[in-house]
Coordinates of C-alpha atoms and ligand atoms in Angstrom, one line a residue:
M1 CA 3.9 19.1 2.6
T2 CA 4.1 15.4 1.5
A3 CA 4.8 12.8 4.1
E4 CA 8.2 11.0 4.1
P5 CA 7.9 7.6 2.3
L6 CA 8.0 4.7 4.7
T7 CA 10.4 1.9 4.5
L8 CA 8.9 -1.6 4.5
R9 CA 10.5 -2.2 7.9
Q10 CA 8.6 0.8 9.3
A11 CA 5.4 -0.2 7.7
L12 CA 5.6 -3.7 9.1
L13 CA 6.4 -2.4 12.6
E14 CA 3.5 0.2 12.5
S15 CA 1.1 -2.5 11.2
R16 CA 2.2 -5.0 13.9
I17 CA 1.4 -2.4 16.6
R18 CA -2.0 -1.5 15.0
L19 CA -2.9 -5.2 14.8
S20 CA -1.8 -6.2 18.2
S21 CA -5.2 -5.3 19.7
C22 CA -7.3 -7.4 17.2
S23 CA -5.0 -10.4 16.3
D24 CA -3.2 -13.1 18.2
S25 CA -0.5 -13.1 15.5
P26 CA 0.0 -9.4 14.6
A27 CA 3.5 -9.9 13.1
I28 CA 2.5 -12.7 10.8
D29 CA -0.7 -11.0 9.8
A30 CA 1.3 -7.8 8.9
E31 CA 3.7 -9.8 6.8
W32 CA 0.9 -11.6 4.9
L33 CA -1.0 -8.3 4.3
W34 CA 2.1 -6.4 3.1
S35 CA 3.2 -9.3 1.0
H36 CA -0.3 -9.2 -0.7
A37 CA -0.2 -5.4 -1.1
L38 CA 3.2 -5.5 -2.7
R39 CA 2.5 -8.7 -4.7
R40 CA 5.8 -10.2 -3.3
S41 CA 6.5 -13.2 -1.2
R42 CA 7.0 -13.0 2.6
V43 CA 10.7 -14.1 2.0
W44 CA 11.1 -11.2 -0.4
L45 CA 9.8 -8.9 2.4
M46 CA 12.4 -10.2 4.8
A47 CA 15.2 -9.5 2.3
H48 CA 14.0 -6.0 1.4
S49 CA 13.3 -4.3 4.7
E50 CA 14.7 -1.0 3.6
W51 CA 12.5 -0.9 0.5
L52 CA 10.9 2.5 0.1
L53 CA 7.2 2.2 -0.4
T54 CA 5.6 4.1 -3.3
P55 CA 2.4 6.0 -2.3
A56 CA 0.3 3.4 -4.1
E57 CA 1.9 0.5 -2.2
Q58 CA 1.5 2.3 1.0
A59 CA -2.1 3.0 0.4
R60 CA -2.8 -0.6 -0.6
G61 CA -1.0 -2.0 2.5
E62 CA -2.6 0.4 5.0
S63 CA -6.1 -0.2 3.6
L64 CA -5.6 -4.0 4.1
V65 CA -4.4 -3.4 7.7
S66 CA -7.4 -1.2 8.4
R67 CA -9.8 -3.9 7.1
R68 CA -8.0 -6.5 9.3
Q69 CA -8.7 -4.1 12.2
E70 CA -12.4 -4.1 11.2
G71 CA -12.4 -7.9 11.7
Y72 CA -11.8 -9.3 8.3
S73 CA -9.5 -12.4 8.3
V74 CA -6.1 -12.4 6.6
A75 CA -7.3 -15.2 4.3
H76 CA -10.3 -13.2 3.1
L77 CA -8.2 -10.1 2.6
C78 CA -5.6 -12.0 0.6
G79 CA -8.2 -14.0 -1.2
E80 CA -6.5 -17.3 -0.6
C81 CA -5.4 -19.8 2.0
E82 CA -3.6 -23.0 2.4
F83 CA -5.1 -26.4 3.2
L84 CA -2.9 -29.4 3.7
D85 CA -0.5 -29.1 0.8
F86 CA -2.4 -27.0 -1.6
S87 CA -3.9 -23.5 -1.7
V88 CA -7.3 -22.3 -2.7
R89 CA -8.9 -19.0 -3.7
L90 CA -11.4 -17.6 -1.2
T91 CA -14.1 -15.0 -1.2
P92 CA -16.0 -13.4 1.7
Q93 CA -19.0 -15.6 0.8
V94 CA -17.3 -18.8 2.0
L95 CA -15.9 -19.9 5.3
V96 CA -12.1 -19.7 5.8
P97 CA -11.0 -23.4 6.0
R98 CA -9.9 -24.3 9.5
P99 CA -6.9 -26.4 10.6
E100 CA -9.3 -28.8 12.4
T101 CA -11.0 -29.6 9.1
E102 CA -7.7 -31.0 7.9
L103 CA -8.4 -33.8 10.4
L104 CA -11.6 -34.6 8.6
A105 CA -9.7 -34.9 5.3
E106 CA -7.1 -37.2 6.9
Q107 CA -9.7 -39.4 8.5
A108 CA -11.7 -39.5 5.3
L109 CA -8.7 -40.9 3.4
R110 CA -8.2 -43.7 5.9
G111 CA -9.6 -47.0 4.6
L112 CA -11.2 -45.6 1.5
P113 CA -12.0 -48.4 -0.9
R114 CA -10.7 -48.3 -4.5
R115 CA -12.9 -46.2 -6.7
A116 CA -14.9 -45.0 -3.8
R117 CA -18.0 -42.9 -4.3
I118 CA -18.0 -40.0 -1.9
L119 CA -20.5 -37.3 -1.1
E120 CA -19.3 -34.1 0.6
W121 CA -22.1 -31.9 1.9
G122 CA -21.6 -28.2 2.4
T123 CA -18.4 -27.9 0.3
G124 CA -17.9 -24.1 0.6
S125 CA -14.5 -23.3 -1.0
G126 CA -14.2 -27.0 -1.8
V127 CA -11.2 -27.8 0.3
L128 CA -12.4 -31.2 1.6
A129 CA -13.5 -32.5 -1.9
L130 CA -10.3 -31.1 -3.4
A131 CA -8.1 -32.8 -0.8
L132 CA -9.8 -36.2 -1.4
A133 CA -9.8 -35.8 -5.2
L134 CA -6.1 -34.8 -5.2
A135 CA -5.1 -37.8 -3.0
R136 CA -7.3 -40.3 -4.7
P137 CA -7.9 -39.7 -8.4
D138 CA -9.6 -43.1 -8.6
C139 CA -12.5 -41.8 -6.5
R140 CA -15.6 -40.0 -7.7
I141 CA -16.8 -37.2 -5.5
L142 CA -20.1 -35.3 -5.4
A143 CA -19.8 -31.9 -3.7
L144 CA -22.9 -30.1 -2.7
D145 CA -23.7 -26.6 -1.3
Q146 CA -26.7 -24.5 -1.1
S147 CA -24.7 -21.4 -2.0
R148 CA -24.3 -20.7 -5.7
T149 CA -21.3 -18.5 -5.2
A150 CA -19.6 -21.2 -3.1
I151 CA -20.2 -23.8 -5.8
K152 CA -18.8 -21.5 -8.5
L153 CA -15.7 -20.8 -6.3
A154 CA -15.2 -24.5 -5.5
Q155 CA -15.5 -25.3 -9.2
S156 CA -12.9 -22.8 -10.1
N157 CA -10.6 -24.1 -7.4
A158 CA -10.9 -27.6 -8.8
L159 CA -10.1 -26.2 -12.3
R160 CA -7.0 -24.5 -11.0
L161 CA -5.9 -27.8 -9.5
R162 CA -6.8 -29.6 -12.8
L163 CA -9.2 -32.0 -11.0
T164 CA -11.8 -33.8 -13.0
N165 CA -13.1 -36.3 -10.5
I166 CA -15.5 -34.0 -8.6
R167 CA -19.0 -33.1 -9.6
F168 CA -20.3 -29.9 -8.0
M169 CA -24.0 -29.4 -7.4
Q170 CA -26.0 -26.6 -5.9
G171 CA -28.8 -27.6 -3.6
D172 CA -30.1 -27.3 0.0
W173 CA -31.7 -29.9 2.3
R174 CA -34.5 -30.6 -0.1
C175 CA -32.3 -31.5 -3.0
R176 CA -32.2 -35.2 -4.0
W177 CA -28.7 -36.7 -3.8
P178 CA -28.0 -38.3 -7.1
G179 CA -26.5 -41.7 -6.6
S180 CA -28.1 -44.5 -4.6
T181 CA -25.3 -45.2 -2.1
F182 CA -22.0 -43.8 -1.2
D183 CA -18.9 -45.3 0.5
L184 CA -18.3 -42.2 2.4
I185 CA -20.6 -39.3 3.3
L186 CA -18.7 -36.4 5.0
A187 CA -19.5 -32.8 6.0
N188 CA -18.2 -29.9 8.0
P189 CA -21.7 -28.6 8.6
P190 CA -22.7 -25.3 10.3
Y191 CA -22.6 -26.2 14.0
V192 CA -22.3 -23.0 16.0
A193 CA -25.2 -22.0 18.3
L194 CA -27.0 -18.8 17.4
H195 CA -25.9 -16.8 20.4
D196 CA -22.4 -18.3 20.8
P197 CA -20.1 -15.4 21.7
H198 CA -17.4 -16.8 19.5
L199 CA -19.4 -15.4 16.5
Q200 CA -18.2 -11.9 17.6
S201 CA -14.5 -12.7 17.5
P202 CA -12.2 -11.1 14.9
G203 CA -12.3 -12.9 11.5
V204 CA -15.4 -15.0 12.5
C205 CA -17.6 -11.8 12.8
R206 CA -17.1 -11.2 9.1
E207 CA -17.8 -14.7 7.9
P208 CA -21.1 -15.8 6.3
R209 CA -23.6 -16.8 9.1
H210 CA -25.2 -19.5 7.0
A211 CA -21.9 -21.4 6.9
L212 CA -21.4 -21.2 10.7
V213 CA -24.7 -21.1 12.5
A214 CA -27.3 -23.9 13.0
P215 CA -30.5 -23.8 15.1
V216 CA -31.1 -26.3 18.1
R217 CA -27.9 -25.3 19.8
G218 CA -25.9 -25.8 16.7
T219 CA -27.0 -29.3 16.0
Q220 CA -29.8 -29.0 13.4
A221 CA -27.6 -29.6 10.3
I222 CA -26.0 -32.6 12.0
R223 CA -29.4 -34.0 12.8
I224 CA -30.8 -33.6 9.3
L225 CA -27.6 -34.9 7.7
A226 CA -27.4 -38.0 9.9
V227 CA -31.0 -38.9 8.9
K228 CA -30.7 -38.1 5.2
A229 CA -27.5 -39.9 4.8
R230 CA -29.1 -43.2 6.0
R231 CA -31.1 -43.3 2.7
H232 CA -27.7 -43.7 0.9
V233 CA -25.9 -46.4 2.8
H234 CA -24.6 -49.9 2.0
R235 CA -23.0 -52.2 4.5
R236 CA -19.7 -50.5 4.6
T237 CA -20.7 -46.8 4.3
R238 CA -19.0 -44.4 6.7
L239 CA -20.3 -41.1 7.9
L240 CA -17.8 -38.5 9.0
L241 CA -19.0 -35.2 10.5
E242 CA -17.0 -32.3 12.0
H243 CA -18.6 -30.8 15.1
G244 CA -17.9 -28.3 17.9
A245 CA -15.4 -29.2 20.7
D246 CA -18.3 -29.5 23.2
Q247 CA -20.6 -31.5 20.8
G248 CA -18.9 -34.9 20.9
D249 CA -21.4 -36.7 23.1
V250 CA -24.5 -35.1 21.5
C251 CA -23.3 -35.8 18.0
R252 CA -22.7 -39.5 18.7
K253 CA -26.2 -39.7 20.2
I254 CA -27.7 -38.0 17.2
V255 CA -26.1 -40.4 14.7
E256 CA -26.9 -43.4 16.7
R257 CA -30.6 -42.3 17.0
A258 CA -30.6 -41.8 13.2
G259 CA -29.8 -45.5 12.9
W260 CA -26.0 -45.6 12.5
G261 CA -24.6 -48.7 14.2
R262 CA -21.3 -47.7 15.7
S263 CA -19.9 -44.3 16.2
K264 CA -16.8 -42.8 17.8
T265 CA -15.4 -39.3 18.5
L266 CA -12.1 -38.3 17.0
A267 CA -9.9 -35.7 18.5
D268 CA -7.8 -33.0 16.8
L269 CA -4.1 -32.4 17.4
P270 CA -4.6 -30.4 20.6
G271 CA -6.8 -33.3 21.8
L272 CA -10.2 -31.7 21.5
P273 CA -13.2 -33.8 20.3
R274 CA -13.8 -32.5 16.8
A275 CA -15.4 -35.1 14.6
C276 CA -17.7 -38.1 14.7
L277 CA -17.1 -41.2 12.6
A278 CA -20.1 -43.6 12.2
S279 CA -20.5 -46.8 10.3
H280 CA -23.4 -48.9 9.2
Ligands
LIG1 C1 -18.9 -24.9 7.9 S1 -19.1 -24.5 6.2 C2 -17.9 -25.7 5.5 C3 -17.2 -25.3 4.3 C4 -16.1 -26.2 3.8 N1 -16.6 -27.6 3.6 C5 -15.0 -26.2 4.9 O1 -14.8 -27.2 5.6 O2 -14.2 -25.2 5.0 C6 -20.7 -25.2 5.9 C7 -21.1 -25.1 4.4 O3 -22.5 -25.7 4.4 C8 -23.3 -24.9 3.5 N2 -24.7 -25.1 3.9 C9 -25.3 -24.5 5.0 N3 -26.6 -24.9 5.0 C10 -26.8 -25.7 4.0 C11 -28.0 -26.4 3.4 N4 -29.1 -26.3 4.1 N5 -27.8 -27.1 2.3 C12 -26.6 -27.2 1.7 N6 -25.5 -26.5 2.1 C13 -25.6 -25.8 3.2 C14 -22.8 -23.5 3.6 O4 -23.1 -22.7 2.5 C15 -21.3 -23.7 3.9 O5 -20.6 -23.6 2.7

């Protein structure tokens, strides 16, 4: 006996119930996943709630919902996400860009001189470099990451957006930064401590550890960057680093100890300390 085909409305309702134990936004997640499975927009879904799913559509949608239950994020399952006013492709090898990282892009754009030279360390999917390159075609951006797959993905995201003012380079701590000085050095480095329970939460538990975790209670990457960046400063260079909501004080201390003159903590929209801005 073959099962009755489901309508889209039924599938969305069942998915919402299944996802309510693993997601804070089960209804929206269900819409994104079914929209991806059916290759239709979310608005189309709303207008076609009585659509009878074919067996192939039903299998695709249910498999996405099951993987969401296993802890994969919607962005990874759909293979894309939005950042500010553009969208990027994603793979499970890179971090899903977070809303708080949009703060970093906005801050980075403030007071950028004409034809600024910018270095973005740890570019991942490329969102920060892409945001700056889109907003300021006059600037030249160097985007680095140790992960070859991240660099390839970021490059292809730049290509899709037809950006030509970013140079991508694979390299880790040891790599020499080409360019003597930069006007802005920015990074969203790994800053989560090894045993932080947040690493077990849905979505995060399936993200690449090397993009999230840093030794020394999450501060090692910030320490190394603050020191390394000092070799590439001129009088007006700024350093901009994202950090954890409880790392505001420690991050300012680290950058000041590394020789940066003034530093201040910047808060995100909910008011949490999320970034450190330092100047020469
Ligand atoms: C928190 S993710 C940030 C990704 C992206 N910039 C964003 O904001 O969504 C940190 C990135 O740093 C890279 N990374 C970690 N350790 C590194 C190292 N030693 N050298 C270069 N890149 C590194 C990771 O591969 C990852 O892409």
